[in-house]
Short mmCIF file of N, CA and C in Angstrom, two decimals:
data_model
loop_
_atom_site.label_atom_id
_atom_site.label_comp_id
_atom_site.label_asym_id
_atom_site.label_seq_id
_atom_site.Cartn_x
_atom_site.Cartn_y
_atom_site.Cartn_z
N UNK A 1 159.46 162.42 81.01
CA UNK A 1 159.82 160.53 80.77
C UNK A 1 161.73 160.66 80.12
N UNK A 2 162.66 160.94 79.81
CA UNK A 2 164.01 160.89 79.45
C UNK A 2 164.58 160.92 80.56
N UNK A 3 164.45 161.73 81.92
CA UNK A 3 165.25 161.48 82.99
C UNK A 3 164.86 160.20 83.90
N UNK A 4 163.79 159.63 83.68
CA UNK A 4 162.84 158.35 84.51
C UNK A 4 163.24 157.59 83.99
N UNK A 5 163.60 157.82 82.25
CA UNK A 5 163.75 156.45 81.90
C UNK A 5 165.20 156.06 82.16
N UNK A 6 166.17 156.88 82.59
CA UNK A 6 167.28 157.15 82.67
C UNK A 6 167.90 156.72 84.30
N UNK A 7 166.77 156.44 85.28
CA UNK A 7 167.15 156.67 86.93
C UNK A 7 166.45 155.15 87.00
N UNK A 8 165.16 154.78 85.84
CA UNK A 8 164.62 153.94 86.12
C UNK A 8 166.07 152.78 85.44
N UNK A 9 166.33 152.92 84.56
CA UNK A 9 167.45 151.66 83.99
C UNK A 9 168.30 151.68 85.28
N UNK A 10 168.71 152.59 85.81
CA UNK A 10 169.76 153.25 86.74
C UNK A 10 169.94 151.82 88.12
N UNK A 11 168.44 152.10 88.28
CA UNK A 11 167.65 151.15 89.78
C UNK A 11 167.95 149.87 88.87
N UNK A 12 167.55 149.34 87.64
CA UNK A 12 167.58 147.93 87.42
C UNK A 12 168.56 147.39 87.64
N UNK A 13 169.92 147.93 87.45
CA UNK A 13 171.20 147.35 88.03
C UNK A 13 171.75 147.25 89.96
N UNK A 14 169.79 147.46 90.20
CA UNK A 14 170.59 148.19 91.82
C UNK A 14 169.56 147.34 92.51
N UNK A 15 168.74 145.91 92.00
CA UNK A 15 167.76 145.16 92.31
C UNK A 15 167.61 143.93 92.26
N UNK A 16 167.77 142.95 92.31
CA UNK A 16 167.63 141.09 92.22
C UNK A 16 166.40 141.39 92.54
N UNK A 17 165.11 141.84 93.24
CA UNK A 17 163.94 142.11 93.37
C UNK A 17 162.91 140.77 92.32
N UNK A 18 162.16 140.40 92.16
CA UNK A 18 161.95 140.08 90.57
C UNK A 18 160.67 140.81 90.75
N UNK A 19 160.69 141.50 91.70
CA UNK A 19 158.84 142.28 91.53
C UNK A 19 158.81 143.87 91.48
N UNK A 20 160.37 143.99 92.16
CA UNK A 20 160.82 145.14 91.68
C UNK A 20 161.42 145.76 90.31
N UNK A 21 162.09 144.44 89.63
CA UNK A 21 162.48 144.70 88.30
C UNK A 21 161.07 144.73 87.44
N UNK A 22 159.61 144.09 87.69
CA UNK A 22 159.35 143.57 86.90
C UNK A 22 158.72 145.29 86.53
N UNK A 23 158.13 145.55 88.12
CA UNK A 23 158.28 147.12 88.39
C UNK A 23 158.48 147.77 87.49
N UNK A 24 160.30 147.76 87.46
CA UNK A 24 161.22 148.41 86.82
C UNK A 24 160.50 148.34 84.88
N UNK A 25 160.60 147.26 84.55
CA UNK A 25 160.58 147.29 83.77
C UNK A 25 159.22 147.40 82.70
N UNK A 26 158.50 147.55 83.25
CA UNK A 26 156.77 147.91 83.42
C UNK A 26 156.62 149.46 83.23
N UNK A 27 157.25 150.17 83.96
CA UNK A 27 157.50 152.13 84.00
C UNK A 27 158.22 152.11 82.74
N UNK A 28 159.11 151.52 82.07
CA UNK A 28 160.13 151.68 81.27
C UNK A 28 159.63 150.90 79.88
N UNK A 29 158.59 150.72 80.08
CA UNK A 29 157.55 150.64 78.56
C UNK A 29 157.18 151.63 78.24
N UNK A 30 156.76 151.99 79.70
CA UNK A 30 155.15 153.11 79.72
C UNK A 30 156.00 154.57 79.06
N UNK A 31 157.02 154.82 79.98
CA UNK A 31 158.04 155.91 78.99
C UNK A 31 158.31 155.74 77.68
N UNK A 32 158.89 154.87 77.78
CA UNK A 32 159.18 154.99 76.41
C UNK A 32 158.54 155.28 75.32
N UNK A 33 157.32 154.35 75.42
CA UNK A 33 156.29 154.83 74.15
C UNK A 33 156.14 156.44 74.41
N UNK A 34 156.26 156.95 75.56
CA UNK A 34 155.96 158.63 75.88
C UNK A 34 156.44 158.95 75.15
N UNK A 35 157.42 158.68 74.66
CA UNK A 35 158.56 159.26 73.91
C UNK A 35 158.77 159.13 72.39
N UNK A 36 157.91 158.40 72.49
CA UNK A 36 157.89 157.36 70.87
C UNK A 36 157.91 156.23 70.67
N UNK A 37 159.43 155.31 71.49
CA UNK A 37 160.24 154.52 71.34
C UNK A 37 159.55 153.16 71.40
N UNK A 38 158.45 152.59 70.71
CA UNK A 38 157.86 151.54 71.14
C UNK A 38 158.56 150.74 71.05
N UNK A 39 159.31 150.48 69.61
CA UNK A 39 160.02 148.75 70.15
C UNK A 39 161.57 148.98 71.12
N UNK A 40 161.11 149.76 71.92
CA UNK A 40 161.97 149.43 72.97
C UNK A 40 161.28 149.07 74.28
N UNK A 41 160.15 150.58 74.01
CA UNK A 41 158.56 149.87 75.16
C UNK A 41 158.76 148.16 75.41
N UNK A 42 158.35 147.88 73.87
CA UNK A 42 157.16 146.86 73.81
C UNK A 42 158.75 145.66 74.27
N UNK A 43 159.74 146.05 73.85
CA UNK A 43 161.11 145.11 74.64
C UNK A 43 161.43 145.20 76.52
N UNK A 44 160.71 146.34 76.65
CA UNK A 44 160.36 146.42 78.33
C UNK A 44 159.45 145.88 78.74
N UNK A 45 158.26 146.02 78.22
CA UNK A 45 157.58 145.44 78.55
C UNK A 45 157.47 143.80 78.56
N UNK A 46 158.05 143.00 77.30
CA UNK A 46 158.56 141.40 77.21
C UNK A 46 159.15 141.08 78.23
N UNK A 47 160.18 141.79 78.98
CA UNK A 47 161.40 141.82 79.90
C UNK A 47 160.47 141.28 81.53
N UNK A 48 159.18 142.96 81.72
CA UNK A 48 158.06 142.67 82.47
C UNK A 48 157.31 141.40 82.76
N UNK A 49 156.55 141.22 81.30
CA UNK A 49 155.89 139.68 81.02
C UNK A 49 156.89 138.56 81.41
N UNK A 50 157.75 138.13 80.95
CA UNK A 50 159.03 137.04 81.23
C UNK A 50 158.84 137.11 83.22
N UNK A 51 159.42 137.76 83.59
CA UNK A 51 159.29 138.31 85.23
C UNK A 51 157.55 137.40 86.01
N UNK A 52 156.62 138.44 84.90
CA UNK A 52 155.36 137.71 85.51
C UNK A 52 155.08 136.60 85.58
N UNK A 53 155.70 136.47 84.37
CA UNK A 53 155.28 134.78 83.77
C UNK A 53 155.72 133.74 85.22
N UNK A 54 157.02 134.08 85.43
CA UNK A 54 157.88 132.91 85.70
C UNK A 54 157.31 133.08 87.61
N UNK A 55 156.88 133.72 87.90
CA UNK A 55 155.64 134.01 89.72
C UNK A 55 154.95 133.87 89.63
N UNK A 56 153.31 133.84 88.74
CA UNK A 56 153.12 132.62 88.45
C UNK A 56 152.06 132.66 89.73
N UNK A 57 151.84 134.00 90.32
CA UNK A 57 150.38 134.06 91.13
C UNK A 57 149.37 134.44 90.73
N UNK A 58 147.78 134.43 92.06
CA UNK A 58 147.22 135.03 90.90
C UNK A 58 147.03 137.28 90.85
N UNK A 59 148.24 137.83 91.55
CA UNK A 59 147.93 139.40 91.65
C UNK A 59 148.59 139.33 90.41
N UNK A 60 150.61 138.26 90.46
CA UNK A 60 150.90 138.24 88.82
C UNK A 60 150.22 138.31 87.58
N UNK A 61 149.49 137.67 87.89
CA UNK A 61 148.81 136.69 86.42
C UNK A 61 147.62 138.01 86.06
N UNK A 62 147.48 139.07 87.34
CA UNK A 62 146.60 140.47 87.30
C UNK A 62 147.18 141.54 85.94
N UNK A 63 148.97 142.05 86.40
CA UNK A 63 149.42 142.34 86.60
C UNK A 63 150.10 141.68 84.71
N UNK A 64 150.22 140.72 84.72
CA UNK A 64 150.34 140.53 83.37
C UNK A 64 149.32 140.35 82.07
N UNK A 65 148.52 140.26 82.92
CA UNK A 65 147.88 140.88 81.85
C UNK A 65 147.36 142.45 81.20
N UNK A 66 147.74 143.17 81.68
CA UNK A 66 148.24 144.36 82.56
C UNK A 66 149.06 144.39 81.18
N UNK A 67 150.22 144.12 81.47
CA UNK A 67 151.39 144.16 80.87
C UNK A 67 151.45 144.22 79.00
N UNK A 68 150.39 142.73 79.13
CA UNK A 68 150.49 142.85 77.08
C UNK A 68 149.40 143.27 76.49
N UNK A 69 148.78 143.97 77.32
CA UNK A 69 147.70 144.91 76.73
C UNK A 69 148.65 145.97 77.19
N UNK A 70 149.56 146.44 76.91
CA UNK A 70 150.15 147.71 76.40
C UNK A 70 151.34 147.31 76.02
N UNK A 71 151.80 146.28 75.41
CA UNK A 71 152.73 145.49 74.37
C UNK A 71 152.29 145.72 73.76
N UNK A 72 150.61 144.71 73.18
CA UNK A 72 149.87 144.57 72.50
C UNK A 72 149.09 145.89 71.76
N UNK A 73 149.14 146.61 72.26
CA UNK A 73 148.83 147.80 71.98
C UNK A 73 150.36 148.75 71.11
N UNK A 74 151.19 148.91 71.59
CA UNK A 74 152.25 149.14 71.02
C UNK A 74 152.82 148.25 69.48
N UNK A 75 152.10 146.97 69.76
CA UNK A 75 152.36 146.27 68.47
C UNK A 75 151.59 147.24 67.49
N UNK A 76 150.17 146.56 67.99
CA UNK A 76 149.13 147.56 67.09
C UNK A 76 149.78 148.53 66.24
N UNK A 77 149.86 149.93 66.90
CA UNK A 77 150.88 151.10 66.48
C UNK A 77 151.74 151.02 65.56
N UNK A 78 152.40 150.13 66.20
CA UNK A 78 152.87 149.77 64.28
C UNK A 78 152.90 148.67 63.21
N UNK A 79 151.37 148.85 63.64
CA UNK A 79 151.17 147.77 62.40
C UNK A 79 150.77 146.29 62.10
N UNK A 80 151.38 146.13 63.91
CA UNK A 80 151.78 144.42 63.96
C UNK A 80 150.64 143.41 64.38
N UNK A 81 149.62 143.25 63.21
CA UNK A 81 148.23 142.95 64.06
C UNK A 81 148.20 141.98 64.72
N UNK A 82 148.80 140.71 63.40
CA UNK A 82 148.50 139.69 64.13
C UNK A 82 149.70 138.92 65.11
N UNK A 83 150.24 140.31 65.41
CA UNK A 83 151.06 139.93 66.55
C UNK A 83 150.24 140.59 67.64
N UNK A 84 149.84 141.30 67.57
CA UNK A 84 149.20 142.36 69.29
C UNK A 84 147.93 141.36 69.06
N UNK A 85 146.69 140.57 68.29
CA UNK A 85 145.42 139.63 68.75
C UNK A 85 146.66 138.97 69.41
N UNK A 86 146.97 137.79 69.69
CA UNK A 86 146.80 136.93 70.64
C UNK A 86 147.76 137.00 71.64
N UNK A 87 148.43 137.91 71.55
CA UNK A 87 148.92 138.59 73.10
C UNK A 87 147.58 139.29 74.12
N UNK A 88 146.12 139.82 73.54
CA UNK A 88 145.16 140.64 73.52
C UNK A 88 144.31 139.41 73.98
N UNK A 89 143.71 138.39 73.05
CA UNK A 89 143.70 137.21 73.17
C UNK A 89 144.30 136.66 74.60
N UNK A 90 144.88 136.53 74.78
CA UNK A 90 145.42 135.88 76.00
C UNK A 90 145.29 137.13 76.94
N UNK A 91 144.94 138.09 76.73
CA UNK A 91 145.39 139.18 78.28
C UNK A 91 144.12 139.28 78.61
N UNK A 92 143.00 138.95 77.61
CA UNK A 92 141.84 139.06 77.86
C UNK A 92 141.07 137.43 78.83
N UNK A 93 142.11 136.29 78.70
CA UNK A 93 142.32 135.65 79.36
C UNK A 93 142.54 134.97 80.96
N UNK A 94 143.60 136.07 81.34
CA UNK A 94 144.26 135.99 82.46
C UNK A 94 143.17 137.36 82.86
N UNK A 95 142.41 137.51 82.57
CA UNK A 95 142.04 139.15 83.25
C UNK A 95 140.65 138.11 84.22
N UNK A 96 140.07 137.45 82.58
CA UNK A 96 138.87 136.77 82.96
C UNK A 96 139.44 135.92 84.28
N UNK A 97 140.22 135.06 84.14
CA UNK A 97 140.57 133.83 85.16
C UNK A 97 140.61 134.38 86.53
N UNK A 98 141.19 135.93 86.34
CA UNK A 98 141.64 136.65 87.75
C UNK A 98 140.97 137.60 88.31
N UNK A 99 139.51 137.12 87.78
CA UNK A 99 138.02 138.51 87.54
C UNK A 99 139.02 139.50 88.26
N UNK A 100 139.24 140.07 86.95
CA UNK A 100 139.79 141.41 87.23
C UNK A 100 138.85 142.03 86.21
N UNK A 101 137.43 142.45 86.21
CA UNK A 101 137.03 143.33 84.88
C UNK A 101 137.29 144.68 84.63
N UNK A 102 138.24 145.11 85.49
CA UNK A 102 138.77 146.13 84.74
C UNK A 102 140.08 146.06 83.56
N UNK A 103 140.91 144.93 84.19
CA UNK A 103 141.69 145.15 82.48
C UNK A 103 141.33 143.95 81.53
N UNK A 104 139.97 143.32 81.97
CA UNK A 104 139.35 142.66 81.15
C UNK A 104 138.91 143.98 79.80
N UNK A 105 138.07 144.99 80.16
CA UNK A 105 137.57 145.55 79.55
C UNK A 105 138.20 146.74 78.24
N UNK A 106 140.05 146.95 79.33
CA UNK A 106 140.46 147.63 78.80
C UNK A 106 141.01 146.16 77.23
N UNK A 107 141.02 145.30 77.74
CA UNK A 107 142.20 144.16 76.84
C UNK A 107 141.04 144.00 75.81
N UNK A 108 139.47 144.06 75.91
CA UNK A 108 139.01 143.77 74.92
C UNK A 108 138.60 144.54 74.17
N UNK A 109 138.87 146.50 74.45
CA UNK A 109 138.87 147.70 73.48
C UNK A 109 139.81 147.31 72.48
N UNK A 110 140.79 147.22 73.41
CA UNK A 110 142.11 146.96 72.81
C UNK A 110 142.21 145.43 71.48
N UNK A 111 141.85 145.05 71.97
CA UNK A 111 141.36 143.88 70.87
C UNK A 111 140.25 144.07 70.16
N UNK A 112 139.37 144.61 70.53
CA UNK A 112 138.82 145.69 69.55
C UNK A 112 139.38 146.51 68.32
N UNK A 113 140.14 147.78 69.04
CA UNK A 113 140.51 147.86 68.01
C UNK A 113 141.84 147.84 67.16
N UNK A 114 142.40 146.71 67.08
CA UNK A 114 143.93 145.68 66.85
C UNK A 114 142.46 144.96 65.12
N UNK A 115 142.13 143.98 65.99
CA UNK A 115 140.87 143.58 64.92
C UNK A 115 140.29 144.33 63.25
N UNK A 116 139.80 146.00 64.18
CA UNK A 116 139.42 146.97 63.55
C UNK A 116 140.78 146.99 62.11
N UNK A 117 142.00 147.78 62.68
CA UNK A 117 142.59 147.95 62.15
C UNK A 117 142.78 147.21 60.97
N UNK A 118 142.52 146.10 61.09
CA UNK A 118 143.40 143.80 60.60
C UNK A 118 142.23 144.09 59.52
N UNK A 119 141.13 145.10 59.91
CA UNK A 119 139.48 145.15 58.68
C UNK A 119 138.92 143.55 59.29
N UNK A 120 138.66 143.05 60.04
CA UNK A 120 138.05 142.40 60.83
C UNK A 120 136.69 143.30 61.43
N UNK A 121 136.06 143.95 61.26
CA UNK A 121 134.56 144.84 61.81
C UNK A 121 133.95 143.13 62.92
N UNK A 122 133.51 142.43 62.73
CA UNK A 122 132.96 141.08 63.04
C UNK A 122 133.26 141.10 64.70
N UNK A 123 134.95 141.07 64.57
CA UNK A 123 134.95 140.66 65.83
C UNK A 123 135.74 141.80 66.78
N UNK A 124 135.61 142.90 65.70
CA UNK A 124 135.92 144.00 66.19
C UNK A 124 134.99 144.27 67.48
N UNK A 125 133.75 144.45 66.67
CA UNK A 125 131.98 145.14 67.37
C UNK A 125 132.51 143.97 68.60
N UNK A 126 132.26 142.57 68.44
CA UNK A 126 132.04 142.12 69.14
C UNK A 126 133.37 141.70 70.09
N UNK A 127 133.90 142.58 70.63
CA UNK A 127 135.48 142.42 71.34
C UNK A 127 135.02 144.50 72.03
N UNK A 128 134.60 144.55 71.09
CA UNK A 128 133.83 146.62 71.89
C UNK A 128 133.19 146.66 72.56
N UNK A 129 131.98 145.74 71.64
CA UNK A 129 130.87 145.41 73.16
C UNK A 129 131.15 144.83 74.41
N UNK A 130 132.12 143.79 74.54
CA UNK A 130 132.34 142.79 75.51
C UNK A 130 132.54 144.23 76.11
N UNK A 131 133.35 144.78 76.50
CA UNK A 131 134.35 145.99 76.65
C UNK A 131 133.48 146.81 77.19
N UNK A 132 132.19 147.22 76.82
CA UNK A 132 130.62 147.53 76.45
C UNK A 132 130.23 147.50 78.14
N UNK A 133 130.17 146.57 77.70
CA UNK A 133 128.66 145.43 79.44
C UNK A 133 129.66 145.41 80.37
N UNK A 134 131.48 145.01 80.33
CA UNK A 134 132.22 145.57 81.38
C UNK A 134 131.62 146.45 82.27
N UNK A 135 132.34 147.93 81.45
CA UNK A 135 132.16 148.94 81.64
C UNK A 135 131.22 149.08 82.27
N UNK A 136 130.09 148.82 81.59
CA UNK A 136 128.47 149.16 82.12
C UNK A 136 128.12 148.48 83.31
N UNK A 137 128.91 147.11 84.05
CA UNK A 137 128.36 146.99 84.93
C UNK A 137 129.25 146.46 85.88
N UNK A 138 130.63 147.36 85.89
CA UNK A 138 131.28 148.19 87.02
C UNK A 138 131.37 149.46 86.90
N UNK A 139 129.96 149.98 86.35
CA UNK A 139 129.54 151.57 86.38
C UNK A 139 130.67 152.75 86.25
N UNK A 140 131.28 152.88 85.27
CA UNK A 140 132.51 153.59 85.06
C UNK A 140 132.17 154.48 83.83
N UNK A 141 132.08 155.28 84.69
CA UNK A 141 131.64 156.48 82.67
C UNK A 141 132.31 156.54 82.07
N UNK A 142 134.08 156.43 82.35
CA UNK A 142 135.05 156.68 81.24
C UNK A 142 135.48 155.90 80.48
N UNK A 143 135.21 154.53 81.22
CA UNK A 143 135.42 153.45 80.31
C UNK A 143 134.47 153.74 79.64
N UNK A 144 132.85 153.41 80.10
CA UNK A 144 132.01 153.19 79.21
C UNK A 144 131.97 154.15 78.08
N UNK A 145 132.12 155.30 78.11
CA UNK A 145 132.48 156.26 77.40
C UNK A 145 133.95 155.66 75.97
N UNK A 146 134.91 155.74 77.18
CA UNK A 146 135.41 154.68 75.14
C UNK A 146 135.36 153.61 74.47
N UNK A 147 135.27 152.70 75.16
CA UNK A 147 133.67 151.88 74.38
C UNK A 147 132.83 151.98 73.49
N UNK A 148 132.54 153.51 74.01
CA UNK A 148 130.77 153.68 72.84
C UNK A 148 131.81 154.07 71.64
N UNK A 149 133.31 154.95 72.57
CA UNK A 149 133.80 155.39 71.30
C UNK A 149 134.64 154.45 70.25
N UNK A 150 135.03 153.94 70.11
CA UNK A 150 135.25 152.79 69.74
C UNK A 150 134.57 152.60 68.88
N UNK A 151 133.42 151.46 69.72
CA UNK A 151 132.29 150.84 68.83
C UNK A 151 131.42 151.70 67.41
N UNK A 152 131.54 152.95 67.73
CA UNK A 152 131.11 153.95 66.96
C UNK A 152 132.07 154.16 65.66
N UNK A 153 133.44 153.85 65.47
CA UNK A 153 134.75 153.93 64.84
C UNK A 153 134.79 152.40 64.57
N UNK A 154 134.09 152.05 64.21
CA UNK A 154 134.35 151.12 64.03
C UNK A 154 132.98 150.58 62.78
N UNK A 155 131.71 150.92 63.89
CA UNK A 155 130.63 150.70 62.68
C UNK A 155 130.61 151.72 62.15
N UNK A 156 131.02 153.12 62.13
CA UNK A 156 131.36 154.12 61.31
C UNK A 156 132.53 153.37 59.87
N UNK A 157 133.28 152.72 60.44
CA UNK A 157 133.47 152.38 59.45
C UNK A 157 133.36 151.14 58.23
N UNK A 158 132.91 150.65 59.07
CA UNK A 158 131.96 149.02 58.73
C UNK A 158 131.17 149.46 57.25
N UNK A 159 130.26 150.96 57.82
CA UNK A 159 129.29 151.75 57.06
C UNK A 159 129.77 151.91 55.69
N UNK A 160 130.90 152.47 56.14
CA UNK A 160 131.65 153.12 54.57
C UNK A 160 132.01 152.18 53.61
N UNK A 161 132.09 150.78 54.26
CA UNK A 161 133.05 149.96 53.35
C UNK A 161 131.11 149.03 53.12
N UNK A 162 130.03 149.62 53.52
CA UNK A 162 129.19 148.84 52.69
C UNK A 162 128.65 149.75 51.84
N UNK A 163 128.57 151.50 51.78
CA UNK A 163 128.77 151.95 51.08
C UNK A 163 129.63 151.79 49.75
N UNK A 164 130.84 151.68 49.58
CA UNK A 164 131.56 151.20 48.95
C UNK A 164 131.40 150.25 48.39
N UNK A 165 131.00 149.07 49.08
CA UNK A 165 130.47 147.32 48.30
C UNK A 165 128.74 148.05 47.64
N UNK A 166 128.27 148.65 48.63
CA UNK A 166 126.64 148.34 47.35
C UNK A 166 127.79 150.02 46.02
N UNK A 167 127.59 150.19 45.94
CA UNK A 167 128.02 151.16 44.51
C UNK A 167 129.14 150.46 43.28
N UNK A 168 130.11 149.58 44.10
CA UNK A 168 130.52 148.08 42.90
C UNK A 168 129.46 147.75 42.88
N UNK A 169 128.53 147.34 43.83
CA UNK A 169 127.21 146.11 43.29
C UNK A 169 126.24 146.84 42.27
N UNK A 170 125.52 148.09 42.77
CA UNK A 170 125.35 148.97 41.25
C UNK A 170 125.97 149.14 39.63
N UNK A 171 127.35 149.99 39.93
CA UNK A 171 128.21 149.52 39.04
C UNK A 171 127.74 147.59 38.24
N UNK A 172 128.05 147.21 38.80
CA UNK A 172 127.81 145.50 38.25
C UNK A 172 126.61 145.25 38.00
N UNK A 173 125.33 145.90 38.20
CA UNK A 173 124.52 145.68 38.05
C UNK A 173 123.51 144.86 38.55
N UNK A 174 124.05 144.59 40.04
CA UNK A 174 123.43 144.26 40.76
C UNK A 174 122.57 144.24 42.15
N UNK A 175 121.92 144.42 41.43
CA UNK A 175 120.51 145.64 42.35
C UNK A 175 119.74 144.84 43.79
N UNK A 176 119.65 143.59 43.98
CA UNK A 176 119.76 142.72 44.86
C UNK A 176 121.08 143.50 46.07
N UNK A 177 121.77 142.63 45.77
CA UNK A 177 122.90 142.86 46.06
C UNK A 177 123.36 144.68 46.97
N UNK A 178 122.75 145.46 45.96
CA UNK A 178 123.14 147.01 46.10
C UNK A 178 122.14 147.19 47.01
N UNK A 179 120.95 146.17 47.46
CA UNK A 179 120.11 147.51 47.96
C UNK A 179 120.30 146.55 49.57
N UNK A 180 121.19 145.03 49.27
CA UNK A 180 121.24 144.64 50.02
C UNK A 180 122.39 145.37 51.53
N UNK A 181 123.32 145.45 50.85
CA UNK A 181 124.14 146.46 51.11
C UNK A 181 124.31 147.75 51.71
N UNK A 182 122.93 148.41 50.97
CA UNK A 182 122.21 149.35 51.50
C UNK A 182 121.67 149.39 52.90
N UNK A 183 120.74 148.39 52.81
CA UNK A 183 120.42 148.32 54.10
C UNK A 183 121.18 148.57 55.50
N UNK A 184 122.33 147.56 55.05
CA UNK A 184 123.48 147.18 55.99
C UNK A 184 124.26 148.70 56.54
N UNK A 185 124.37 149.24 55.65
CA UNK A 185 125.11 150.28 55.62
C UNK A 185 124.15 151.52 56.18
N UNK A 186 123.09 151.66 56.45
CA UNK A 186 121.77 151.96 56.55
C UNK A 186 121.66 151.87 58.47
N UNK A 187 122.11 150.36 58.44
CA UNK A 187 122.04 150.33 59.83
C UNK A 187 122.71 150.22 61.22
N UNK A 188 123.63 150.90 59.99
CA UNK A 188 126.01 150.96 60.75
C UNK A 188 125.20 152.33 61.24
N UNK A 189 125.17 153.42 60.32
CA UNK A 189 124.41 154.34 59.91
C UNK A 189 124.09 154.91 61.36
N UNK A 190 122.93 154.69 61.42
CA UNK A 190 122.03 154.16 62.90
C UNK A 190 122.99 153.71 64.46
N UNK A 191 123.43 152.98 64.18
CA UNK A 191 124.69 152.41 65.07
C UNK A 191 125.64 153.17 65.65
N UNK A 192 125.58 153.42 64.69
CA UNK A 192 126.77 154.70 64.15
C UNK A 192 126.42 156.00 65.37
N UNK A 193 125.68 156.77 65.22
CA UNK A 193 125.36 157.94 65.85
C UNK A 193 124.87 157.62 67.38
N UNK A 194 124.40 156.33 67.48
CA UNK A 194 124.13 156.13 68.73
C UNK A 194 124.82 156.23 69.73
N UNK A 195 125.95 155.53 69.12
CA UNK A 195 127.49 155.01 69.86
C UNK A 195 127.67 156.22 70.90
N UNK A 196 128.39 157.18 69.12
CA UNK A 196 128.59 158.22 69.57
C UNK A 196 127.73 159.72 70.38
N UNK A 197 126.09 158.92 70.62
CA UNK A 197 125.40 159.93 71.35
C UNK A 197 125.74 159.84 72.52
#
């Protein structure tokens, strides 16, 4: 990857063609992510996104959605969910506008992961279910598997939160709330197992 980064960096100085520059910046972002330099990856994807935005045709809007998804995932990995979520919402809209269900499914999955990491389980579950529906429409087993795994992970986290809240309700003597939360936890436990299976 480091050799590729060096070659692509050299190539940047040798072209002024927007499309080529955007591809080089996209590749540099991916390579920098692979070597663990997320800050540099984000900067490279930012350059690619600016170029794609300036071109503004159908094909570049689809590519922009992909770049924004990659960039947002890097922000999520850095714990910057408030930056990641709007980028992913934009990526989803662009993919929908270009009728690109594969990119939309990936963006929805990344959006679900960002929401889950931020603790917004309801939005996370909705995004993962959207990703799962798109994967089923595409008849893509790999994408379906990823969507189900992501959904199971979020449901499992919410299950654990319900259990914790139920134990707090027990300590406070709120039997009705404890029963409600325990019931929700059991529903999520079953849904988690179903998603994983």
